[in-house]
Coordinates of C-alpha atoms in Angstrom, one line a residue:
M1 CA 0.1 -0.1 -0.2
L2 CA 1.6 3.9 -1.1
F3 CA 0.7 6.0 2.3
K4 CA -0.3 9.4 0.9
K5 CA 1.3 10.8 3.9
P6 CA 5.4 9.2 5.1
Q7 CA 4.6 7.4 8.4
V8 CA 8.3 8.5 9.1
A9 CA 9.0 12.0 10.7
F10 CA 9.1 13.8 7.2
Y11 CA 8.4 17.7 9.0
P12 CA 11.4 19.1 10.8
F13 CA 10.6 20.9 13.8
T14 CA 9.4 20.0 17.1
V15 CA 7.1 22.0 19.9
I16 CA 8.1 21.4 23.1
R17 CA 5.8 22.6 25.6
N18 CA 7.0 22.5 29.5
P19 CA 3.1 21.8 31.4
D20 CA 4.7 22.7 34.7
R21 CA 5.0 26.7 33.9
C22 CA 2.5 26.8 31.1
V23 CA -0.4 28.8 31.7
K24 CA -2.7 28.7 28.9
C25 CA -2.7 32.1 28.7
K26 CA -2.8 31.3 24.5
S27 CA -0.4 33.9 24.0
C28 CA 1.8 31.3 21.2
V29 CA -1.5 30.2 19.5
D30 CA -2.4 34.2 19.1
Q31 CA 1.3 34.3 18.0
C32 CA 1.6 31.3 15.4
S33 CA 0.9 32.7 12.1
F34 CA 1.1 28.5 10.8
E35 CA -1.6 27.1 13.0
A36 CA 1.2 24.9 14.3
T37 CA -0.1 26.1 17.8
Y38 CA -3.8 25.5 18.5
Y39 CA -5.6 25.4 21.7
D40 CA -8.2 22.5 22.2
E41 CA -11.5 23.4 24.2
D42 CA -12.7 19.5 24.7
Y43 CA -9.4 19.1 26.5
D44 CA -9.0 22.2 28.0
K45 CA -5.3 22.0 26.4
I46 CA -2.6 23.7 24.2
M47 CA -2.1 21.5 21.9
N48 CA 0.9 21.5 18.9
R49 CA 0.5 20.4 14.9
N50 CA 4.6 19.7 14.3
E51 CA 3.8 19.5 11.0
N52 CA 3.3 23.2 10.9
C53 CA 6.1 24.6 12.4
V54 CA 8.5 26.4 10.3
N55 CA 10.7 27.2 13.6
C56 CA 9.9 31.1 13.9
K57 CA 10.4 31.7 17.0
R58 CA 8.1 34.2 17.7
C59 CA 5.9 31.2 20.0
E60 CA 9.3 31.2 22.1
A61 CA 9.8 35.2 22.2
F62 CA 6.5 36.2 23.3
C63 CA 5.7 32.4 26.0
P64 CA 5.5 35.0 29.7
T65 CA 7.0 31.8 31.1
D66 CA 9.2 30.5 28.7
A67 CA 7.4 27.3 28.3
I68 CA 8.2 26.8 24.7
K69 CA 11.1 25.0 22.8
V70 CA 11.2 24.6 19.4
I71 CA 13.4 21.9 18.5
P72 CA 14.8 19.8 15.3
N73 CA 12.7 17.0 15.2
P74 CA 15.1 14.2 17.1
S75 CA 12.9 11.0 15.3
T76 CA 14.8 11.3 12.0
F77 CA 15.6 9.3 9.0
H78 CA 18.3 6.4 8.7
T79 CA 21.4 8.7 8.6
D80 CA 23.2 8.9 4.4
A81 CA 25.3 10.9 3.5
N82 CA 24.3 11.2 0.0
W83 CA 19.9 10.6 0.8
T84 CA 19.8 13.3 4.1
P85 CA 16.8 14.3 5.5
E86 CA 16.7 17.7 3.4
A87 CA 16.7 15.6 0.3
I88 CA 14.1 13.3 1.7
R89 CA 11.4 15.3 2.7
D90 CA 11.1 17.1 -0.8
I91 CA 11.4 14.2 -2.2
H92 CA 7.7 13.5 -0.1
T93 CA 6.9 17.0 -0.8
Q94 CA 7.0 16.7 -4.7
M95 CA 5.2 13.6 -4.5
L96 CA 2.5 14.8 -2.3
T97 CA 2.3 18.5 -4.7
G98 CA 3.6 17.9 -8.0
A99 CA 5.0 21.1 -7.8
I100 CA 8.2 23.2 -8.0
I101 CA 9.4 23.7 -4.2
L102 CA 9.1 27.1 -3.8
T103 CA 11.8 28.8 -0.8
S104 CA 13.0 31.9 0.2
T105 CA 15.9 33.9 2.1
G106 CA 19.6 33.3 0.9
N107 CA 21.5 29.8 -0.1
D108 CA 22.2 28.2 3.0
K109 CA 24.4 25.0 1.7
P110 CA 27.6 24.6 3.3
Y111 CA 30.0 26.2 0.8
K112 CA 32.8 28.1 1.2
N113 CA 32.3 31.1 2.7
Y114 CA 35.9 33.3 0.7
F115 CA 35.2 36.5 3.1
D116 CA 35.9 34.1 6.0
H117 CA 40.0 32.5 4.6
L118 CA 40.8 36.3 3.9
L119 CA 42.7 38.4 6.3
L120 CA 43.3 42.0 6.6
D121 CA 47.0 43.7 7.3
A122 CA 47.6 45.5 9.9
C123 CA 50.6 47.7 10.6
Q124 CA 53.1 47.9 13.0
V125 CA 56.8 50.0 13.1
T126 CA 57.6 51.4 10.3
N127 CA 53.9 52.3 8.5
P128 CA 52.2 53.4 11.8
S129 CA 48.6 52.9 12.9
I130 CA 46.5 55.5 13.2
D131 CA 43.8 56.3 16.6
P132 CA 40.5 56.3 14.6
L133 CA 39.8 58.6 17.8
R134 CA 41.8 61.6 17.7
E135 CA 42.3 61.7 13.5
P136 CA 40.1 62.2 10.8
M137 CA 38.9 59.1 8.9
E138 CA 37.2 59.3 5.8
L139 CA 34.2 57.3 4.7
K140 CA 32.5 59.1 2.3
T141 CA 32.4 57.0 -1.0
F142 CA 31.1 58.9 -4.2
L143 CA 29.4 56.4 -6.9
G144 CA 28.8 56.9 -10.6
R145 CA 30.8 58.1 -13.0
K146 CA 34.5 59.7 -12.7
P147 CA 36.8 60.7 -15.6
D148 CA 40.6 59.3 -16.0
R149 CA 42.4 63.0 -15.0
L150 CA 40.7 66.0 -14.2
E151 CA 42.1 69.7 -16.0
I152 CA 42.8 72.0 -13.5
D153 CA 41.6 75.6 -14.3
E154 CA 44.5 78.3 -14.2
D155 CA 43.8 79.4 -10.7
G156 CA 44.7 75.7 -9.3
V157 CA 41.2 75.3 -7.1
S158 CA 38.3 74.8 -9.7
T159 CA 38.4 72.2 -12.1
K160 CA 37.5 72.3 -16.4
T161 CA 36.2 68.3 -16.2
T162 CA 32.8 68.0 -16.4
I163 CA 32.1 65.5 -13.3
G164 CA 29.1 63.3 -14.2
K165 CA 25.6 63.2 -11.0
Q166 CA 27.3 60.5 -8.4
L167 CA 25.7 59.2 -5.0
E168 CA 27.2 60.7 -2.4
L169 CA 27.6 58.4 1.0
D170 CA 28.8 58.8 4.3
I171 CA 29.1 55.4 5.1
P172 CA 30.0 52.9 1.6
V173 CA 26.8 50.5 2.9
L174 CA 23.2 50.6 1.3
F175 CA 19.9 48.9 1.7
S176 CA 19.5 46.4 -0.8
A177 CA 16.4 46.0 -3.7
M178 CA 13.6 44.8 -1.2
S179 CA 10.2 45.2 -3.4
Y180 CA 6.8 46.8 -1.8
G181 CA 4.8 43.5 -2.2
S182 CA 7.7 41.3 -1.0
I183 CA 7.5 42.6 2.1
N184 CA 5.6 44.9 3.4
L185 CA 4.9 49.2 3.7
N186 CA 6.3 49.4 7.4
L187 CA 9.8 48.2 6.6
H188 CA 10.1 50.4 3.2
K189 CA 9.5 53.4 5.3
A190 CA 12.2 52.2 8.0
M191 CA 14.8 51.6 5.7
A192 CA 13.7 54.9 4.1
M193 CA 14.5 56.8 7.3
A194 CA 17.2 54.9 8.3
A195 CA 19.2 55.5 4.9
K196 CA 17.8 59.5 5.5
E197 CA 19.8 60.0 8.5
N198 CA 22.9 58.5 8.0
G199 CA 23.5 59.6 4.8
T200 CA 22.8 56.4 2.3
Y201 CA 20.5 55.5 -0.2
W202 CA 17.8 52.6 -0.1
N203 CA 15.9 50.2 -3.3
T204 CA 12.7 50.1 -3.8
G205 CA 12.9 47.2 -5.3
E206 CA 10.7 46.1 -8.1
G207 CA 7.3 47.2 -6.8
G208 CA 7.4 50.7 -7.3
L209 CA 7.4 53.6 -4.5
H210 CA 4.1 54.1 -2.0
K211 CA 2.8 57.2 -2.2
S212 CA 4.0 58.0 1.3
L213 CA 7.4 57.6 0.8
K214 CA 8.1 60.2 -1.7
K215 CA 9.9 62.9 0.2
F216 CA 12.3 60.3 1.0
K217 CA 13.0 60.9 -2.7
D218 CA 16.8 62.8 -1.8
C219 CA 18.1 59.7 -0.4
T220 CA 15.8 56.8 -2.7
I221 CA 17.0 54.1 -5.4
V222 CA 14.1 53.2 -7.8
Q223 CA 14.3 49.9 -9.5
V224 CA 13.1 48.9 -13.1
A225 CA 12.6 45.6 -14.1
S226 CA 11.1 44.1 -17.0
G227 CA 7.7 44.4 -15.3
R228 CA 8.2 47.7 -15.2
F229 CA 5.4 47.7 -12.6
G230 CA 5.0 51.1 -11.3
V231 CA 7.1 52.7 -13.5
D232 CA 6.6 56.4 -14.7
I233 CA 7.9 59.4 -15.6
E234 CA 7.1 60.5 -12.0
Y235 CA 8.3 57.5 -10.9
L236 CA 11.7 58.2 -11.9
E237 CA 12.2 62.0 -10.8
T238 CA 10.8 61.1 -7.9
S239 CA 14.7 59.6 -7.2
A240 CA 18.0 59.7 -6.5
A241 CA 19.2 57.3 -8.7
I242 CA 17.5 54.5 -11.1
E243 CA 18.6 50.8 -11.0
I244 CA 17.9 48.7 -14.0
K245 CA 17.9 44.3 -13.2
I246 CA 18.4 42.6 -15.2
G247 CA 19.1 39.6 -12.4
Q248 CA 19.3 38.5 -8.7
G249 CA 21.2 36.4 -7.0
A250 CA 19.1 34.2 -5.3
K251 CA 17.5 33.5 -8.6
P252 CA 19.8 34.7 -11.5
G253 CA 18.0 33.9 -14.9
I254 CA 14.8 33.8 -14.5
G255 CA 12.2 36.6 -13.2
G256 CA 9.9 37.3 -9.9
H257 CA 6.5 36.3 -9.2
L258 CA 4.0 38.1 -6.9
P259 CA 1.0 35.8 -6.1
G260 CA -2.7 37.7 -6.8
E261 CA -3.6 37.0 -2.6
K262 CA -0.9 39.9 -2.0
V263 CA -1.9 42.4 -3.9
N264 CA -4.1 44.6 -2.1
E265 CA -5.1 47.9 -2.6
G266 CA -2.1 49.8 -2.0
I267 CA 0.1 47.5 -3.7
A268 CA -2.0 47.7 -7.0
E269 CA -1.9 51.1 -6.6
T270 CA 1.6 51.3 -6.4
R271 CA 2.6 48.5 -9.2
M272 CA -0.3 49.9 -11.6
I273 CA -2.2 47.1 -11.1
P274 CA -5.6 45.4 -10.5
V275 CA -5.9 44.1 -7.0
G276 CA -5.8 40.8 -7.2
S277 CA -4.1 39.8 -9.8
D278 CA -0.4 38.7 -10.3
A279 CA 2.6 40.6 -10.8
I280 CA 4.7 38.4 -12.9
S281 CA 8.1 39.7 -14.2
P282 CA 9.2 38.1 -17.4
A283 CA 12.4 36.3 -16.9
P284 CA 14.1 38.7 -19.7
H285 CA 13.6 42.2 -20.5
H286 CA 11.5 41.8 -23.7
D287 CA 13.5 45.0 -25.2
I288 CA 16.7 44.0 -24.3
Y289 CA 18.5 40.7 -26.0
S290 CA 21.9 42.6 -26.6
I291 CA 24.3 44.8 -25.2
E292 CA 23.2 47.3 -27.5
D293 CA 19.5 46.9 -26.3
L294 CA 20.9 47.7 -23.1
R295 CA 22.5 51.0 -24.4
Q296 CA 19.2 51.7 -25.5
L297 CA 17.5 51.8 -22.0
I298 CA 20.6 52.9 -20.3
Y299 CA 20.0 56.0 -22.4
A300 CA 16.3 56.5 -22.6
L301 CA 16.2 56.5 -18.8
K302 CA 19.0 59.2 -18.7
E303 CA 17.3 61.5 -20.9
A304 CA 14.1 61.0 -19.3
T305 CA 15.7 62.1 -16.0
N306 CA 17.9 65.3 -17.6
Y307 CA 21.0 63.3 -17.2
E308 CA 20.6 64.1 -13.7
K309 CA 20.2 60.5 -12.1
P310 CA 23.3 57.6 -12.3
V311 CA 21.8 54.6 -13.9
S312 CA 22.7 51.1 -12.3
V313 CA 22.5 47.9 -14.0
K314 CA 22.3 44.9 -11.4
I315 CA 23.1 41.8 -12.9
A316 CA 23.7 38.3 -10.4
A317 CA 27.3 36.9 -10.2
V318 CA 26.9 33.9 -13.2
H319 CA 29.9 32.2 -14.4
N320 CA 31.6 35.1 -17.5
V321 CA 30.3 37.7 -15.3
A322 CA 33.7 39.5 -15.6
A323 CA 33.1 39.6 -19.5
I324 CA 29.2 40.6 -18.8
A325 CA 29.7 43.4 -16.5
S326 CA 32.6 44.9 -19.1
G327 CA 29.7 44.8 -21.9
I328 CA 27.3 46.7 -19.4
A329 CA 30.4 49.6 -19.0
H330 CA 30.6 49.8 -22.5
A331 CA 26.5 50.4 -22.2
G332 CA 27.1 53.6 -20.2
A333 CA 26.2 52.7 -17.4
D334 CA 27.5 54.3 -14.3
I335 CA 26.9 52.0 -11.3
I336 CA 27.4 48.4 -11.4
A337 CA 25.8 46.2 -9.0
I338 CA 26.7 42.6 -9.2
D339 CA 24.5 39.8 -6.4
G340 CA 26.0 36.7 -5.4
F341 CA 24.7 33.4 -4.8
R342 CA 24.0 34.1 -1.3
G343 CA 21.8 37.0 -1.8
G344 CA 18.3 36.8 0.0
T345 CA 15.1 36.9 -1.7
G346 CA 11.0 36.6 -1.0
A347 CA 10.2 33.8 -3.0
T348 CA 12.8 31.2 -5.4
P349 CA 12.2 27.8 -6.6
K350 CA 14.8 26.0 -4.3
S351 CA 16.6 24.1 -6.9
L352 CA 17.7 27.3 -8.4
R353 CA 18.6 29.5 -4.8
D354 CA 20.6 26.4 -3.9
Y355 CA 23.1 25.7 -6.9
V356 CA 23.0 28.9 -9.9
G357 CA 25.5 31.3 -9.7
I358 CA 29.1 32.3 -8.2
P359 CA 30.2 33.3 -4.7
I360 CA 30.3 37.8 -4.8
E361 CA 33.5 37.3 -3.9
L362 CA 35.2 35.4 -6.6
A363 CA 32.7 37.7 -9.2
I364 CA 34.0 41.1 -8.1
A365 CA 37.5 40.5 -7.8
A366 CA 36.9 38.8 -11.7
V367 CA 35.1 41.9 -12.4
D368 CA 37.3 44.5 -11.2
E369 CA 40.7 43.4 -12.9
R370 CA 38.4 42.5 -16.3
L371 CA 37.4 46.8 -15.9
R372 CA 40.7 47.2 -15.2
Q373 CA 42.6 45.4 -17.8
E374 CA 40.6 47.3 -20.4
G375 CA 41.0 50.6 -18.7
L376 CA 37.1 51.0 -17.9
R377 CA 36.9 51.0 -13.5
N378 CA 36.4 54.8 -13.5
N379 CA 34.0 54.5 -15.7
V380 CA 31.5 52.8 -12.8
S381 CA 31.2 51.8 -9.9
L382 CA 30.6 48.5 -8.2
I383 CA 28.3 47.9 -6.2
A384 CA 28.9 44.1 -4.4
A385 CA 25.6 42.2 -2.9
G386 CA 24.9 38.9 -1.4
G387 CA 25.8 37.6 2.1
F388 CA 27.0 40.7 3.4
R389 CA 27.1 39.7 7.5
N390 CA 29.4 42.2 9.1
P391 CA 31.3 45.1 8.5
V392 CA 34.7 43.1 8.2
D393 CA 32.7 41.6 5.2
V394 CA 32.2 45.3 3.9
L395 CA 35.9 46.2 4.1
K396 CA 37.0 42.7 2.3
A397 CA 34.9 43.6 -0.3
I398 CA 36.3 47.1 -0.6
A399 CA 39.4 45.5 -1.5
L400 CA 38.4 43.5 -3.8
G401 CA 37.7 45.7 -5.9
A402 CA 33.8 47.1 -4.7
D403 CA 33.0 50.5 -4.2
A404 CA 30.3 49.8 -1.9
V405 CA 27.6 46.7 -0.7
Y406 CA 24.2 46.5 -0.5
I407 CA 22.7 44.7 3.0
G408 CA 19.4 43.3 2.5
T409 CA 19.6 40.1 5.0
V410 CA 20.4 42.3 7.7
A411 CA 18.0 45.3 7.5
L412 CA 15.5 41.7 7.7
L413 CA 17.2 41.1 11.0
A414 CA 16.8 44.2 13.1
A415 CA 13.0 43.2 11.8
G416 CA 13.1 40.4 14.0
C417 CA 13.6 38.4 10.8
T418 CA 14.3 34.5 12.2
Q419 CA 15.5 32.7 8.8
C420 CA 12.8 31.1 8.7
Q421 CA 12.1 30.7 5.0
Q422 CA 8.5 31.5 5.0
C423 CA 8.6 34.4 3.0
H424 CA 7.0 33.3 -0.1
T425 CA 3.9 32.3 1.7
G426 CA 2.7 36.0 3.2
R427 CA 2.1 34.6 6.9
C428 CA 5.9 35.9 8.5
A429 CA 5.0 35.6 12.3
W430 CA 7.4 38.5 12.1
G431 CA 5.7 41.2 10.2
I432 CA 8.1 41.1 7.7
T433 CA 7.4 39.5 4.9
T434 CA 3.5 39.8 4.8
N435 CA 0.6 42.6 3.8
D436 CA -1.9 40.7 6.6
P437 CA -2.7 43.8 8.2
K438 CA -3.4 42.1 11.0
L439 CA 0.7 40.8 11.1
A440 CA 2.3 43.4 9.3
K441 CA 1.6 45.6 12.0
R442 CA 3.7 43.4 13.9
L443 CA 6.3 45.6 12.6
N444 CA 7.0 49.2 13.5
P445 CA 8.9 50.9 11.4
E446 CA 10.2 53.5 14.0
I447 CA 12.2 50.6 16.2
V448 CA 13.1 49.3 13.1
A449 CA 14.6 52.6 11.7
E450 CA 16.3 53.3 15.2
N451 CA 17.9 49.3 15.0
L452 CA 18.8 50.0 11.6
S453 CA 20.9 53.4 12.0
N454 CA 22.3 51.6 15.0
I455 CA 23.8 49.0 12.9
L456 CA 25.4 51.8 10.7
R457 CA 26.4 53.1 13.3
A458 CA 28.0 50.8 14.8
W459 CA 29.9 49.0 11.4
K460 CA 30.8 53.0 10.4
H461 CA 32.8 52.9 13.9
D462 CA 34.4 49.4 13.2
I463 CA 35.1 50.0 9.6
K464 CA 37.0 53.2 10.8
E465 CA 39.0 51.2 13.8
M466 CA 40.2 48.4 11.1
L467 CA 41.1 51.3 8.5
G468 CA 43.3 52.9 11.7
A469 CA 44.4 49.7 12.0
M470 CA 45.8 49.7 8.8
G471 CA 47.6 52.7 8.8
I472 CA 44.7 54.4 6.3
N473 CA 42.6 57.3 6.6
A474 CA 40.5 57.2 3.8
I475 CA 38.4 54.9 2.1
E476 CA 39.0 55.4 -0.9
S477 CA 42.9 53.8 -0.4
I478 CA 41.7 50.3 0.5
K479 CA 40.0 49.7 -2.9
G480 CA 40.9 46.9 -4.6
N481 CA 44.4 47.3 -3.1
R482 CA 44.6 43.6 -2.2
L483 CA 48.1 43.6 -1.4
R484 CA 46.4 44.5 2.2
L485 CA 44.7 41.2 1.7
R486 CA 45.9 37.6 2.4
S487 CA 44.3 34.1 2.0
I488 CA 44.8 31.2 4.8
G489 CA 43.5 27.5 3.1
L490 CA 42.7 28.7 -0.3
T491 CA 44.2 26.9 -3.4
E492 CA 46.6 28.3 -5.6
Q493 CA 43.5 29.2 -8.8
E494 CA 41.0 30.7 -6.0
N495 CA 44.0 33.0 -4.8
K496 CA 45.1 33.7 -8.8
I497 CA 40.9 34.7 -9.0
L498 CA 40.9 36.7 -6.2
G499 CA 44.1 38.6 -6.8
V500 CA 45.6 37.9 -3.0
L501 CA 48.8 36.3 -1.7
P502 CA 48.7 33.1 1.1
A503 CA 49.5 33.6 5.0
G504 CA 52.7 34.1 5.2
M505 CA 54.0 36.3 1.7

């Protein structure tokens, strides 16, 4: 007999409740958006549906007596290096549904993290370090096209050279693209508030810009994706820069899909689509099939905004990323954003998230080197994205060749995210990746904006301390300076791609 439901433990988590501590306040029942916990009136007991638990930790956080713990299911399958519990659960899921397995957040496979194999230099005797508390440290970063040389006027002060519009950052960190719909308006507002306060920028993602956020135009990057949601001349002008989204690190080569059940009135108005209709972004831009086509769109956007907005192009980090970036630079982009395979997402096929793309460390080093060889490096700025966890990662990426970095998952964590990988369900218990009115109210934009500001301030201090230890007083001096990096535990070929020497040399 073939059982429709596997008899063995096919669910990954178990809710453990201590009956001596539980006071039956039903807080866990009210907080769980996945119906993993419920109250049985007949037995006057709080019960669990372990198969529904996603380990979001909401019940643990709100239990007043600390009576609940969510643990990995102790009942598991026979140990097999090839047929892991995850692989078997995936088979069971597709056996029952006949569908692609969707997931969210970033790649969680145990691939090598190259940032953890790179070490920063420090000064000792002949090149003294700098104390950032006593001496000025410059983190200001400018993103945009720059000339190869400056022609100085006869007065020796002003320049004859015309420099295009630049994005000016007080810290080389921006908030990454997350669309209204994949996350709710409260998080958009929090990122905008934090960006404005800290002298940086946030990105709308491909879902348009809500009318209540137009006051943040001077720190807003608007995105133009294949679906063109929310794109009109007012949208383009209500920005500091425009980003053309070609690809995304968590799902290279495919488009996006916001299910109709998520499209409420606010999202419909912002995206300029009917309420309840699916918002589908095609895999390609149907007007871009060559570098020449991309160039046409870049200059169409520049013309539409009177050449007052830098135009960025975002691509996924894939195998031939250096050649692609070279073409984008030739096409006239002012900024290239490269998203590595650890980049997060609100929804993607699990197979693409886990097995397509390459690490951002290798991609940014390869692109920087290619652009330098072709004499194009000053023509574009590079933004690295995809799995940045701390200011050390940021500084290493800049040393590998980036001008700045995007952070997305860090912003979600600051909002309370527990990485349960259920963004695509629209039932986020922390009110982040949901537009359910009851759940969305759980996210307070003022509190999250303060959390984000604290993170940026802490990272700014951290970067200054590390630069001081290296004897560097300006972030510009570390950009692409791979001599200040050393590797540990990497192969000769990996060192060659990264352009770094092994530790001890």
